[in-house]
Short mmCIF file of C-alpha atoms in Angstrom, two decimals:
data_model
loop_
_atom_site.label_atom_id
_atom_site.label_comp_id
_atom_site.label_asym_id
_atom_site.label_seq_id
_atom_site.Cartn_x
_atom_site.Cartn_y
_atom_site.Cartn_z
CA ASP Z 1418 87.20 74.99 131.30
CA GLY Z 1419 90.00 72.82 132.63
CA MET Z 1420 93.57 73.02 131.35
CA ILE Z 1421 95.34 69.71 130.86
CA GLU Z 1422 99.04 69.65 130.02
CA PHE Z 1423 100.83 66.78 128.32
CA ARG Z 1424 104.63 66.86 128.13
CA LEU Z 1425 106.79 65.99 125.16
CA ASN Z 1426 108.09 62.65 126.42
CA TYR Z 1427 104.71 60.96 126.58
CA LEU Z 1428 102.88 62.39 123.60
CA SER Z 1429 101.09 60.38 120.95
CA PRO Z 1430 98.15 61.04 118.62
CA THR Z 1431 95.94 59.28 121.16
CA VAL Z 1432 96.40 61.90 123.87
CA MET Z 1433 95.07 64.66 121.62
CA ALA Z 1434 91.56 63.56 122.57
CA TYR Z 1435 92.33 64.43 126.17
CA CYS Z 1436 94.37 67.64 126.12
CA ASN Z 1437 94.25 71.18 124.82
CA MET Z 1438 97.93 72.00 125.24
CA VAL Z 1439 101.28 70.24 124.94
CA ARG Z 1440 104.59 71.29 126.39
CA VAL Z 1441 108.25 70.83 125.57
CA GLY Z 1442 110.05 68.48 127.98
CA ASP Z 1443 112.32 69.77 130.73
CA CYS Z 1444 115.22 71.73 129.26
CA ALA Z 1445 115.64 74.82 131.44
CA ASN Z 1446 118.77 76.81 130.50
CA ASP Z 1447 118.88 75.08 127.10
CA PHE Z 1448 117.10 77.37 124.66
CA VAL Z 1449 118.31 75.39 121.64
CA THR Z 1450 116.59 72.22 122.84
CA ASN Z 1451 113.58 74.36 123.68
CA ARG Z 1452 113.48 75.57 120.09
CA VAL Z 1453 114.08 72.20 118.44
CA ASN Z 1454 111.45 70.37 120.45
CA GLY Z 1455 108.97 73.23 120.18
CA VAL Z 1456 109.33 73.37 116.40
CA MET Z 1457 109.05 69.60 116.19
CA LEU Z 1458 105.76 69.66 118.09
CA ARG Z 1459 104.46 72.46 115.85
CA LEU Z 1460 105.42 70.52 112.72
CA LEU Z 1461 103.43 67.54 113.96
CA SER Z 1462 100.35 69.78 113.64
CA TYR Z 1463 98.84 68.80 116.94
CA PRO Z 1464 95.47 70.56 117.43
CA ALA Z 1465 96.63 72.03 120.73
CA ALA Z 1466 98.67 74.99 121.94
CA VAL Z 1467 102.40 74.22 122.12
CA HIS Z 1468 104.13 75.67 125.20
CA ALA Z 1469 107.87 76.12 125.62
CA ASP Z 1470 109.77 75.00 128.70
CA MET Z 1471 111.28 77.55 131.08
CA LEU Z 1472 113.53 80.32 129.84
CA LEU Z 1473 116.25 81.37 132.28
CA TRP Z 1474 119.14 83.80 132.03
CA LYS Z 1475 121.58 85.69 134.26
CA GLN Z 1476 121.66 89.32 135.31
CA ASN Z 1477 124.85 89.86 133.33
CA ASP Z 1478 123.41 88.52 130.07
CA THR Z 1479 123.38 91.19 127.38
CA PRO Z 1480 120.10 92.48 125.94
CA GLY Z 1481 121.03 90.72 122.70
CA ASN Z 1482 121.42 87.37 124.47
CA VAL Z 1483 118.08 87.78 126.22
CA ALA Z 1484 116.39 88.58 122.91
CA VAL Z 1485 117.98 85.56 121.21
CA MET Z 1486 116.74 83.23 123.96
CA MET Z 1487 113.17 84.49 123.60
CA GLN Z 1488 113.32 84.38 119.80
CA ASN Z 1489 114.23 80.70 120.05
CA VAL Z 1490 110.78 79.96 121.46
CA MET Z 1491 108.74 82.57 119.59
CA PHE Z 1492 106.72 79.98 117.65
CA THR Z 1493 105.43 78.48 120.90
CA VAL Z 1494 103.94 79.99 124.06
CA PRO Z 1495 106.98 81.39 125.92
CA GLN Z 1496 107.56 80.69 129.59
CA ILE Z 1497 109.86 83.30 131.12
CA SER Z 1498 110.91 81.98 134.51
CA VAL Z 1499 113.47 84.53 135.70
CA MET Z 1500 112.70 86.01 139.13
CA PHE Z 1501 111.76 89.68 138.83
CA GLN Z 1502 114.48 90.74 141.26
CA ASN Z 1503 117.07 88.99 139.09
CA ILE Z 1504 116.20 90.84 135.88
CA ALA Z 1505 118.69 93.60 135.11
CA PRO Z 1506 117.36 97.08 134.21
CA ALA Z 1507 118.69 96.79 130.65
CA GLN Z 1508 116.80 93.51 130.17
CA TRP Z 1509 113.32 94.82 130.99
CA PRO Z 1510 112.88 96.81 127.72
CA VAL Z 1511 113.86 93.70 125.74
CA ILE Z 1512 111.25 91.58 127.51
CA LYS Z 1513 108.62 94.28 126.99
CA CYS Z 1514 109.45 94.63 123.29
CA PHE Z 1515 109.35 90.88 122.67
CA ASN Z 1516 106.12 90.35 124.61
CA GLU Z 1517 104.37 93.19 122.81
CA TYR Z 1518 105.41 91.86 119.39
CA TRP Z 1519 104.54 88.27 120.30
CA THR Z 1520 101.13 89.28 121.65
CA ALA Z 1521 100.33 91.40 118.59
CA HIS Z 1522 101.15 88.49 116.25
CA ARG Z 1523 100.17 85.59 118.52
CA ASP Z 1524 97.65 84.00 116.16
CA LEU Z 1525 100.10 83.97 113.28
CA LEU Z 1526 103.01 82.69 115.40
CA LEU Z 1527 101.04 79.91 117.07
CA TYR Z 1528 98.46 78.74 114.57
CA ALA Z 1529 99.67 79.47 111.03
CA PRO Z 1530 101.30 76.54 109.21
CA ILE Z 1531 104.93 76.51 110.28
CA ARG Z 1532 107.87 75.98 107.93
CA ALA Z 1533 111.43 75.07 108.91
CA THR Z 1534 114.69 74.27 107.15
CA ASP Z 1535 117.52 71.86 107.96
CA PRO Z 1536 116.18 69.54 110.67
CA GLN Z 1537 119.61 67.88 110.68
CA ALA Z 1538 121.01 71.24 111.84
CA MET Z 1539 118.35 71.76 114.51
CA TYR Z 1540 116.23 73.94 112.19
CA SER Z 1541 118.39 76.72 110.76
CA SER Z 1542 115.41 78.92 110.00
CA VAL Z 1543 111.74 78.86 110.89
CA TRP Z 1544 108.91 80.98 109.56
CA VAL Z 1545 105.17 81.52 109.37
CA GLU Z 1546 103.22 83.81 107.07
CA ASP Z 1547 99.81 84.97 105.99
CA ASP Z 1548 98.68 87.14 103.10
CA ASP Z 1549 100.17 90.28 104.65
CA LEU Z 1550 103.21 89.36 106.75
CA LYS Z 1551 106.03 86.83 106.94
CA ILE Z 1552 107.84 86.29 110.25
CA LEU Z 1553 111.20 84.57 109.87
CA ALA Z 1554 113.68 83.63 112.60
CA LEU Z 1555 117.26 82.80 111.64
CA TYR Z 1556 119.10 80.39 113.91
CA GLU Z 1557 122.17 80.00 111.69
CA ASN Z 1558 124.17 82.35 109.50
CA MET Z 1559 122.28 82.28 106.21
CA PRO Z 1560 120.96 84.73 103.58
CA VAL Z 1561 117.32 85.62 103.08
CA THR Z 1562 115.26 86.57 100.04
CA PHE Z 1563 112.74 89.39 100.10
CA THR Z 1564 110.06 88.85 97.46
CA GLY Z 1565 107.89 91.88 98.14
CA LYS Z 1566 105.74 90.68 101.04
CA THR Z 1567 106.25 92.59 104.27
CA THR Z 1568 108.76 90.54 106.27
CA ASP Z 1569 110.23 90.60 109.77
CA VAL Z 1570 113.56 88.80 110.13
CA PHE Z 1571 114.78 88.02 113.65
CA MET Z 1572 118.54 87.70 114.15
CA ALA Z 1573 118.32 84.79 116.57
CA ASN Z 1574 121.65 83.46 115.24
CA ARG Z 1575 123.61 86.13 117.17
CA ASP Z 1576 125.04 87.52 113.94
CA SER Z 1577 125.59 91.22 113.44
CA ASP Z 1578 125.02 91.33 109.68
CA LEU Z 1579 122.41 89.96 107.30
CA PHE Z 1580 122.88 89.22 103.62
CA ALA Z 1581 119.66 89.63 101.66
CA GLU Z 1582 118.54 89.27 98.07
CA LEU Z 1583 115.86 91.83 97.26
CA THR Z 1584 113.69 91.06 94.25
CA ALA Z 1585 112.21 94.55 94.57
CA ALA Z 1586 113.29 97.79 96.17
CA ALA Z 1587 112.60 97.72 99.90
CA HIS Z 1588 112.36 100.05 102.84
CA VAL Z 1589 114.49 98.41 105.52
CA THR Z 1590 114.26 99.24 109.22
CA VAL Z 1591 116.55 97.65 111.81
CA PHE Z 1592 115.25 97.48 115.38
CA ALA Z 1593 117.47 96.81 118.39
CA PRO Z 1594 116.39 94.09 120.85
CA ASP Z 1595 114.68 96.75 122.98
CA GLY Z 1596 112.66 98.02 120.01
CA LYS Z 1597 114.62 101.19 119.34
CA ILE Z 1598 115.33 101.96 115.69
CA LEU Z 1599 119.01 101.54 114.86
CA HIS Z 1600 118.70 102.75 111.28
CA CYS Z 1601 116.38 102.72 108.30
CA GLU Z 1602 117.07 103.06 104.61
CA VAL Z 1603 115.76 102.28 101.14
CA ARG Z 1604 117.62 99.49 99.36
CA PRO Z 1605 117.33 98.84 95.61
CA ALA Z 1606 116.67 95.40 94.19
CA GLY Z 1607 119.72 93.16 94.30
CA VAL Z 1608 122.01 91.58 96.87
CA CYS Z 1609 122.92 93.66 99.90
CA LYS Z 1610 124.50 93.47 103.34
CA ILE Z 1611 122.49 94.93 106.20
CA ALA Z 1612 124.18 95.90 109.45
CA ALA Z 1613 122.27 94.73 112.49
CA THR Z 1614 123.02 93.36 115.96
CA PRO Z 1615 122.41 90.03 117.71
CA GLY Z 1616 118.73 89.70 118.59
CA ALA Z 1617 117.69 92.50 116.24
CA ARG Z 1618 114.54 92.57 114.13
CA ILE Z 1619 114.91 93.64 110.51
CA HIS Z 1620 111.70 94.85 108.89
CA PHE Z 1621 111.37 94.73 105.10
CA GLU Z 1622 108.59 96.55 103.32
CA LYS Z 1623 108.16 97.00 99.58
CA GLN Z 1624 109.14 100.48 98.49
#
């Protein structure tokens, strides 16, 4: 089978008869534009895979920054374009952790109906869910509500704390960008503050 790519700037409903993938327009080094345009293409519900543009970072970027950049394109097919020799040792575990999570949940991330808030603010939060799992990425400082469904919250807003309203007691596990567990605890129903780190994943599971 052939692979035909159509880029963002010349998309229309007509081209869907001729392509099986669409791609965000050129925006290397601009992960926010990558996110906004990728989410926009997903919201248009094109029957084709949506691919992100290139992701690039520097050797001195922190693991948290690397995680945040990848989390900005997690609802599309990521394109990591950093030369292997330019990836710092501390960045490799972050890439591995993200790729393993994205691969494990690829169908949900790419093909489930996507929801997003605040288009005027470049989509403050974006999520997908099925009967068993909700995956939510935060791109601005905002609270979340846990209603009992298993939920992964990604701290793509570079914040170090998350405020959450729990409608039921929850087992909360905070993962660092490289996948290591920072801490886990049981929180009762109510409003709470959860310590995290930029680029972390916070896993909520009903107690």
